[in-house]
Tab-separated table of C-alpha atoms in Angstrom:
chain	number	residue	atom	x	y	z
L	1	MET	CA	-79.363	-37.932	7.595
L	2	ASP	CA	-80.481	-41.417	6.088
L	3	ASP	CA	-78.975	-43.433	3.406
L	4	ARG	CA	-80.881	-41.549	0.447
L	5	ALA	CA	-79.755	-38.132	1.652
L	6	LEU	CA	-76.540	-39.577	2.186
L	7	LEU	CA	-75.926	-40.616	-1.595
L	8	GLN	CA	-77.922	-36.705	-2.232
L	9	ARG	CA	-75.070	-35.350	-0.479
L	10	LEU	CA	-72.626	-37.080	-2.103
L	11	MET	CA	-74.293	-36.168	-5.354
L	12	ALA	CA	-73.702	-32.410	-5.041
L	13	GLY	CA	-69.739	-33.098	-5.060
L	14	PRO	CA	-66.898	-35.479	-3.040
L	15	ALA	CA	-67.435	-35.034	1.025
L	16	SER	CA	-65.051	-36.026	3.308
L	17	GLY	CA	-66.071	-38.428	6.142
L	18	ASP	CA	-65.356	-35.874	8.841
L	19	ALA	CA	-68.379	-33.485	7.183
L	20	LEU	CA	-70.382	-36.452	6.572
L	21	ALA	CA	-70.029	-37.360	10.146
L	22	GLN	CA	-70.613	-33.506	11.364
L	23	ALA	CA	-73.620	-34.053	9.370
L	24	SER	CA	-74.800	-37.033	10.477
L	25	GLY	CA	-74.798	-36.573	13.691
L	26	GLN	CA	-72.214	-40.124	13.801
L	27	THR	CA	-68.653	-41.379	14.313
L	28	ARG	CA	-66.780	-41.316	10.577
L	29	ALA	CA	-66.346	-45.476	11.248
L	30	ALA	CA	-69.963	-45.439	11.323
L	31	VAL	CA	-70.018	-43.250	8.126
L	32	TRP	CA	-68.035	-45.592	6.615
L	33	LYS	CA	-69.660	-49.000	7.592
L	34	ARG	CA	-72.764	-46.985	5.402
L	35	ILE	CA	-70.944	-46.038	2.666
L	36	GLU	CA	-69.509	-49.867	2.822
L	37	ALA	CA	-73.647	-50.736	2.596
L	38	LEU	CA	-73.955	-48.385	-0.029
L	39	ARG	CA	-71.037	-50.207	-1.919
L	40	GLU	CA	-72.543	-53.198	-1.516
L	41	ALA	CA	-75.382	-52.368	-2.525
L	42	GLY	CA	-74.179	-50.945	-6.231
L	43	VAL	CA	-73.288	-47.566	-5.746
L	44	ALA	CA	-69.524	-47.094	-6.653
L	45	ILE	CA	-68.185	-44.773	-4.508
L	46	GLU	CA	-64.469	-43.904	-4.058
L	47	ALA	CA	-62.063	-42.798	-1.749
L	48	GLN	CA	-59.706	-39.767	-2.327
L	49	ALA	CA	-57.187	-38.572	-0.377
L	50	GLY	CA	-57.514	-35.480	1.055
L	51	ARG	CA	-60.936	-35.063	-0.859
L	52	GLY	CA	-63.020	-37.530	1.400
L	53	TYR	CA	-65.497	-40.295	-0.775
L	54	ARG	CA	-67.115	-39.226	-4.153
L	55	LEU	CA	-69.481	-41.006	-6.941
L	56	ALA	CA	-67.453	-42.917	-9.506
L	57	GLN	CA	-70.593	-42.466	-11.716
L	58	PRO	CA	-73.456	-39.770	-11.970
L	59	ILE	CA	-76.461	-41.208	-10.358
L	60	ASP	CA	-80.364	-39.979	-10.324
L	61	LEU	CA	-82.987	-40.715	-7.753
L	62	LEU	CA	-86.377	-41.485	-8.253
L	63	ASP	CA	-89.171	-38.906	-7.073
L	64	ALA	CA	-92.609	-39.863	-8.030
L	65	ALA	CA	-94.062	-35.927	-8.258
L	66	ALA	CA	-91.012	-35.434	-11.388
L	67	ILE	CA	-92.508	-38.663	-13.149
L	68	ARG	CA	-95.759	-37.671	-12.922
L	69	GLU	CA	-95.015	-34.156	-13.656
L	70	GLN	CA	-94.081	-35.242	-17.080
L	71	LEU	CA	-96.799	-37.678	-17.874
L	72	PRO	CA	-99.452	-36.328	-20.699
L	73	ALA	CA	-103.169	-35.670	-19.221
L	74	ASP	CA	-104.760	-38.551	-20.213
L	75	ALA	CA	-102.141	-41.227	-18.741
L	76	SER	CA	-102.333	-39.260	-15.176
L	77	SER	CA	-106.072	-38.982	-15.223
L	78	ALA	CA	-105.162	-42.799	-15.896
L	79	LEU	CA	-103.490	-43.307	-12.660
L	80	ALA	CA	-104.656	-44.385	-9.266
L	81	GLY	CA	-101.716	-43.152	-7.419
L	82	MET	CA	-97.933	-43.831	-7.645
L	83	GLU	CA	-95.632	-44.218	-5.109
L	84	THR	CA	-91.872	-44.738	-5.104
L	85	ALA	CA	-89.647	-46.959	-1.854
L	86	TRP	CA	-85.845	-47.281	-1.039
L	87	THR	CA	-85.534	-50.914	-0.548
L	88	ILE	CA	-88.638	-53.038	-0.861
L	89	ASP	CA	-88.731	-57.218	-1.560
L	90	SER	CA	-90.153	-56.529	-4.641
L	91	THR	CA	-92.076	-54.124	-6.170
L	92	ASN	CA	-94.135	-57.248	-7.408
L	93	SER	CA	-95.044	-58.556	-4.485
L	94	GLU	CA	-95.525	-55.611	-2.371
L	95	LEU	CA	-98.260	-54.484	-4.904
L	96	LEU	CA	-99.937	-58.033	-4.549
L	97	ARG	CA	-100.029	-57.829	-0.893
L	98	ARG	CA	-102.009	-54.905	-1.277
L	99	PRO	CA	-106.114	-54.346	-3.220
L	100	THR	CA	-106.008	-52.799	-6.227
L	101	PRO	CA	-107.932	-50.224	-6.996
L	102	GLU	CA	-111.471	-50.556	-8.707
L	103	ARG	CA	-110.525	-48.054	-11.329
L	104	GLY	CA	-106.924	-47.016	-12.426
L	105	ALA	CA	-102.952	-48.330	-11.839
L	106	LEU	CA	-101.533	-48.295	-9.274
L	107	VAL	CA	-97.711	-47.220	-9.707
L	108	LEU	CA	-94.398	-49.098	-7.506
L	109	LEU	CA	-90.584	-48.079	-7.941
L	110	ALA	CA	-88.355	-48.507	-6.285
L	111	GLU	CA	-84.705	-47.994	-5.575
L	112	ARG	CA	-83.627	-51.306	-4.759
L	113	GLN	CA	-85.234	-54.980	-4.907
L	114	SER	CA	-83.968	-57.038	-2.690
L	115	GLY	CA	-85.255	-60.262	-4.246
L	116	GLY	CA	-86.209	-58.452	-7.456
L	117	ARG	CA	-87.651	-62.063	-9.771
L	118	GLY	CA	-87.599	-62.748	-13.184
L	119	ARG	CA	-89.692	-65.055	-14.919
L	120	ARG	CA	-89.551	-68.972	-14.067
L	121	GLY	CA	-88.380	-67.852	-10.841
L	122	ARG	CA	-85.209	-66.169	-11.617
L	123	GLU	CA	-83.520	-64.025	-9.723
L	124	TRP	CA	-83.214	-60.030	-11.232
L	125	ALA	CA	-80.293	-58.034	-10.409
L	126	SER	CA	-81.684	-54.967	-8.333
L	127	PRO	CA	-78.455	-52.852	-7.291
L	128	LEU	CA	-79.594	-49.344	-5.770
L	129	ALA	CA	-80.484	-46.311	-7.878
L	130	ALA	CA	-79.071	-48.002	-10.995
L	131	HIS	CA	-82.151	-49.583	-13.164
L	132	LEU	CA	-86.133	-48.633	-13.528
L	133	TYR	CA	-88.180	-50.845	-11.212
L	134	LEU	CA	-91.300	-50.591	-12.079
L	135	SER	CA	-94.667	-52.401	-10.848
L	136	LEU	CA	-98.468	-51.389	-11.836
L	137	ALA	CA	-101.466	-53.181	-10.718
L	138	ARG	CA	-104.807	-52.825	-12.312
L	139	GLN	CA	-108.052	-54.664	-13.190
L	140	PHE	CA	-109.130	-56.131	-16.515
L	141	GLY	CA	-112.307	-57.158	-18.021
L	142	GLY	CA	-112.713	-60.453	-19.612
L	143	GLY	CA	-111.513	-63.600	-17.365
L	144	LEU	CA	-108.498	-64.948	-16.901
L	145	ALA	CA	-107.627	-65.694	-20.446
L	146	ARG	CA	-107.158	-62.135	-20.982
L	147	LEU	CA	-104.020	-62.087	-19.072
L	148	GLY	CA	-102.043	-63.972	-21.341
L	149	GLY	CA	-101.329	-60.906	-23.659
L	150	LEU	CA	-100.477	-58.533	-21.286
L	151	SER	CA	-96.535	-59.245	-21.179
L	152	LEU	CA	-96.846	-58.719	-24.779
L	153	VAL	CA	-98.529	-55.634	-24.636
L	154	ALA	CA	-96.258	-54.375	-21.644
L	155	GLY	CA	-93.782	-55.513	-24.209
L	156	ILE	CA	-94.347	-53.186	-27.076
L	157	ALA	CA	-95.056	-49.994	-24.670
L	158	ALA	CA	-91.708	-50.262	-23.247
L	159	ALA	CA	-89.714	-51.190	-26.539
L	160	GLU	CA	-91.665	-48.488	-28.260
L	161	ALA	CA	-91.193	-45.924	-25.134
L	162	LEU	CA	-86.857	-46.768	-25.505
L	163	GLN	CA	-87.539	-46.791	-29.461
L	164	ALA	CA	-88.701	-42.946	-29.052
L	165	ALA	CA	-86.047	-41.917	-27.107
L	166	GLY	CA	-83.258	-42.846	-29.291
L	167	PHE	CA	-82.539	-46.509	-28.453
L	168	ALA	CA	-83.329	-47.615	-32.186
L	169	GLY	CA	-82.300	-51.407	-31.746
L	170	VAL	CA	-84.358	-52.226	-28.854
L	171	ARG	CA	-86.362	-55.239	-29.674
L	172	LEU	CA	-88.737	-58.070	-27.981
L	173	LYS	CA	-88.299	-61.664	-27.419
L	174	TRP	CA	-91.225	-63.373	-26.787
L	175	PRO	CA	-92.995	-63.658	-24.647
L	176	ASN	CA	-91.651	-61.175	-21.939
L	177	ASP	CA	-87.513	-60.061	-22.942
L	178	LEU	CA	-86.587	-56.831	-24.077
L	179	VAL	CA	-83.734	-57.380	-26.120
L	180	VAL	CA	-80.841	-55.591	-28.109
L	181	VAL	CA	-79.107	-57.596	-30.985
L	182	ASP	CA	-75.640	-57.589	-31.869
L	183	PRO	CA	-74.386	-57.899	-35.609
L	184	ASP	CA	-73.578	-61.110	-34.794
L	185	GLY	CA	-77.170	-61.872	-34.682
L	186	ALA	CA	-77.231	-62.741	-31.163
L	187	LEU	CA	-79.623	-61.617	-28.182
L	188	ARG	CA	-79.000	-59.206	-25.334
L	189	LYS	CA	-81.143	-58.663	-22.841
L	190	LEU	CA	-82.042	-54.798	-21.569
L	191	GLY	CA	-85.149	-55.933	-19.790
L	192	GLY	CA	-87.733	-58.354	-18.845
L	193	ILE	CA	-91.340	-58.107	-17.771
L	194	LEU	CA	-93.401	-60.186	-14.764
L	195	VAL	CA	-97.203	-60.309	-15.195
L	196	GLU	CA	-99.249	-61.863	-12.057
L	197	GLY	CA	-102.100	-62.077	-10.942
L	198	GLY	CA	-106.144	-63.896	-11.001
L	199	GLY	CA	-109.349	-63.265	-11.279
L	200	GLU	CA	-112.689	-65.119	-12.051
L	201	HIS	CA	-112.621	-67.014	-15.306
L	202	ALA	CA	-115.185	-65.486	-16.987
L	203	GLY	CA	-115.448	-62.282	-14.813
L	204	PRO	CA	-112.838	-59.963	-13.426
L	205	VAL	CA	-109.031	-60.227	-13.070
L	206	ARG	CA	-106.109	-58.575	-11.259
L	207	ALA	CA	-102.759	-57.982	-12.600
L	208	VAL	CA	-99.804	-56.400	-11.584
L	209	ILE	CA	-96.976	-56.025	-14.324
L	210	GLY	CA	-93.488	-55.491	-13.739
L	211	LEU	CA	-90.915	-53.915	-15.305
L	212	GLY	CA	-87.493	-53.951	-15.256
L	213	ILE	CA	-84.931	-52.202	-17.639
L	214	ASN	CA	-81.090	-51.889	-17.181
L	215	VAL	CA	-80.055	-48.065	-16.933
L	216	ARG	CA	-76.516	-47.988	-15.623
L	217	MET	CA	-74.994	-51.487	-14.615
L	218	PRO	CA	-72.487	-51.404	-12.032
L	219	ALA	CA	-68.973	-53.508	-12.625
L	220	ALA	CA	-69.529	-55.635	-9.872
L	221	VAL	CA	-73.104	-56.785	-10.532
L	222	ALA	CA	-72.152	-57.480	-14.462
L	223	ALA	CA	-69.545	-59.461	-13.390
L	224	GLN	CA	-72.178	-61.543	-11.433
L	225	ILE	CA	-74.579	-62.197	-14.440
L	226	ASP	CA	-74.607	-65.506	-16.611
L	227	GLN	CA	-76.297	-64.423	-19.561
L	228	PRO	CA	-75.347	-61.571	-22.623
L	229	TRP	CA	-77.052	-58.038	-21.693
L	230	CYS	CA	-76.721	-54.758	-22.132
L	231	ASP	CA	-77.842	-51.257	-20.192
L	232	LEU	CA	-79.256	-47.923	-21.857
L	233	ALA	CA	-75.174	-46.816	-20.691
L	234	SER	CA	-73.827	-48.471	-23.000
L	235	LEU	CA	-75.936	-47.673	-26.068
L	236	ALA	CA	-75.908	-43.941	-25.763
L	237	THR	CA	-73.117	-41.369	-24.805
L	238	THR	CA	-75.054	-40.043	-21.829
L	239	PRO	CA	-78.102	-42.648	-20.039
L	240	PRO	CA	-81.524	-41.346	-19.774
L	241	ASP	CA	-82.541	-39.856	-16.864
L	242	ARG	CA	-84.274	-42.009	-14.657
L	243	ASN	CA	-87.719	-39.820	-13.879
L	244	ALA	CA	-88.035	-38.821	-17.651
L	245	LEU	CA	-87.480	-42.688	-18.816
L	246	ALA	CA	-90.482	-43.848	-16.183
L	247	ALA	CA	-92.594	-41.385	-17.211
L	248	ALA	CA	-92.000	-42.315	-20.983
L	249	VAL	CA	-92.812	-45.534	-20.134
L	250	LEU	CA	-95.931	-45.162	-18.059
L	251	ALA	CA	-96.840	-42.894	-20.481
L	252	ARG	CA	-97.055	-45.271	-23.441
L	253	LEU	CA	-97.661	-48.146	-20.697
L	254	LEU	CA	-100.993	-46.958	-19.488
L	255	HIS	CA	-102.429	-45.773	-23.269
L	256	ALA	CA	-101.813	-49.863	-23.892
L	257	LEU	CA	-103.433	-50.575	-21.138
L	258	GLU	CA	-106.398	-49.036	-21.715
L	259	GLU	CA	-106.468	-50.562	-25.326
L	260	PHE	CA	-105.788	-53.815	-24.401
L	261	ASP	CA	-108.741	-53.635	-21.826
L	262	ALA	CA	-111.199	-52.561	-24.087
L	263	ASN	CA	-110.298	-54.676	-27.645
L	264	GLY	CA	-107.754	-57.450	-26.322
L	265	LEU	CA	-104.395	-58.101	-28.146
L	266	ALA	CA	-105.766	-57.902	-31.769
L	267	GLY	CA	-104.622	-54.396	-32.819
L	268	PHE	CA	-101.065	-55.369	-31.043
L	269	ASN	CA	-100.164	-58.261	-33.211
L	270	ALA	CA	-98.559	-55.707	-35.831
L	271	ARG	CA	-96.873	-53.566	-32.952
L	272	TYR	CA	-95.138	-56.454	-32.208
L	273	ALA	CA	-94.353	-58.155	-35.306
L	274	ALA	CA	-92.894	-54.422	-36.034
L	275	LEU	CA	-90.192	-55.224	-33.031
L	276	ASP	CA	-90.034	-58.976	-32.898
L	277	ALA	CA	-86.723	-60.223	-32.564
L	278	LEU	CA	-87.359	-64.141	-33.083
L	279	ALA	CA	-89.557	-64.431	-36.834
L	280	GLY	CA	-87.895	-66.155	-38.975
L	281	GLN	CA	-85.094	-67.461	-36.867
L	282	GLY	CA	-84.118	-70.668	-35.492
L	283	VAL	CA	-85.622	-71.360	-32.375
L	284	SER	CA	-85.158	-74.343	-29.737
L	285	MET	CA	-88.390	-74.857	-27.575
L	286	HIS	CA	-87.080	-76.122	-24.241
L	287	GLY	CA	-89.947	-77.814	-22.388
L	288	ALA	CA	-90.389	-79.669	-19.029
L	289	THR	CA	-89.600	-83.666	-21.003
L	290	ALA	CA	-88.118	-82.569	-24.297
L	291	THR	CA	-86.537	-79.789	-26.573
L	292	VAL	CA	-87.729	-79.374	-29.970
L	293	HIS	CA	-86.239	-77.040	-33.302
L	294	GLY	CA	-88.162	-74.891	-35.911
L	295	THR	CA	-88.062	-71.457	-37.338
L	296	ALA	CA	-90.575	-68.503	-35.461
L	297	LEU	CA	-93.111	-67.418	-37.580
L	298	GLY	CA	-94.475	-64.800	-35.131
L	299	LEU	CA	-97.655	-64.220	-32.770
L	300	ALA	CA	-100.694	-66.498	-33.150
L	301	ASP	CA	-103.756	-63.884	-32.412
L	302	ASP	CA	-104.178	-65.273	-28.590
L	303	GLY	CA	-100.163	-64.273	-28.010
L	304	ALA	CA	-99.077	-67.959	-28.317
L	305	LEU	CA	-95.039	-67.888	-30.610
L	306	ARG	CA	-95.789	-69.717	-34.180
L	307	VAL	CA	-92.991	-72.153	-34.435
L	308	ARG	CA	-92.732	-74.708	-37.620
L	309	LEU	CA	-90.877	-77.428	-36.553
L	310	ASP	CA	-88.213	-79.483	-38.320
L	311	ASN	CA	-90.325	-82.163	-39.333
L	312	GLY	CA	-92.691	-78.777	-41.485
L	313	GLU	CA	-95.246	-79.449	-38.343
L	314	GLU	CA	-95.948	-75.690	-37.353
L	315	ARG	CA	-97.072	-75.583	-33.300
L	316	HIS	CA	-98.242	-72.950	-31.076
L	317	PHE	CA	-96.236	-72.538	-27.683
L	318	HIS	CA	-97.612	-70.802	-24.666
L	319	ALA	CA	-95.856	-68.255	-22.231
L	320	GLY	CA	-95.438	-70.696	-18.997
L	321	GLU	CA	-94.940	-74.069	-20.920
L	322	VAL	CA	-91.572	-73.121	-22.531
L	323	SER	CA	-88.330	-71.044	-22.401
L	324	VAL	CA	-87.354	-69.968	-25.917
L	325	ARG	CA	-83.182	-69.951	-27.260
L	326	ARG	CA	-82.982	-68.329	-30.713
L	327	GLY	CA	-80.296	-69.676	-33.129
L	328	ALA	CA	-80.225	-73.237	-31.719
L	329	GLN	CA	-80.504	-75.600	-34.679
L	330	GLN	CA	-81.597	-79.454	-34.693
L	331	GLY	CA	-78.484	-81.075	-32.738
L	332	ASP	CA	-76.272	-78.380	-31.778
L	333	GLY	CA	-77.188	-79.314	-28.190
L	334	ALA	CA	-78.162	-76.137	-26.951
C-alpha cells in the first residue's frame, strides 16, 4: 500500500490504525508516520477514538484515463500524450527536461509539486491532492516573438472554462493571473500561468505552459500565503471534480493553442477584453528602477499592456518588464 493507495482507502471511509497496518504490512507506528507525512503535504486527516483515521474533507485523485475520456474528440486528437505524477519538483521543469513532440501536445499533471514556480521566480503553494497543477508542452511556428502571447491565450482558455463551469466571476489580471474581484474591488488570486521555452528567432519554438488553479486550499497552507487568494471551494457549494476540471480546461486550451499557432493573437483580443480585470483601473507598474502610475487601457496588438500614465502619455509594457498592482494611485506609496 503506497501513499496513493492509503489515501484511496481513507477516501472509502474511516479506518483504524490496526486495519491500515494489516493492509499495508507495516506497524501501526509506521502507518502513523505516513499519516503525518500526508498531513504535512496538506491532506487534512483526523484521528477519532474508536473510529481511527478519516479525511477531514472529501478529496479526489487525478486519473489520466478519466480526463481523456471526458475530452471531445478534436481535443483528444490534439494530444501526443498525457500523464499524471504523484509528486514532482515541477510539472513545467519535468516537461522542459523532456523532448517536445513534433506534433500534438504532451500534458503532465501532478498531485503535488515540491518546487512549484510562479512568475518572477515566486514559489507556488502546491499541497497534495488539493489543486490543479497542469503543464503542456507543444511546438509552435512563427519564431520567439510569438511566445509573448501564450500566457494570455492560456489564461483566456482557463477563464472561459471556469466561467462555463459556473464560476462567472473569474477574470484575468495581465499578464498571467486568474483572479476574482471582491465587491470592494480587491483582486483575489485563483490561479496563474507560467510559460517557458525557447527556439529559433524566426523558426520553430517549443513552449511549456504551466497552469495552476486553486481548487480546495488546506487551512494550514492558506495561513502561509502572503497575498489575497481564493479557491473554487470558496466560490461554490461543491467544488468541481478535478478530473472534470482538467478536462474542461484542456478542451478549451488545446483548441485555443491550435488557433493561436495558425493565426496569432489577433483573434483573442476581444475575448481577453471581456475578461480583463485591469481595464479602466488605476495601476502601478513596478520596474527594476522605477515605479510609474496610470490607468490600464487593455491590450496592445502584441499582447503588451497599454497604460495611460498620470502625465497623459500612453506607454506599452511587456510581460517580464514589470509587475502590476491594481488600484494604486500616484503618491500612495504602493
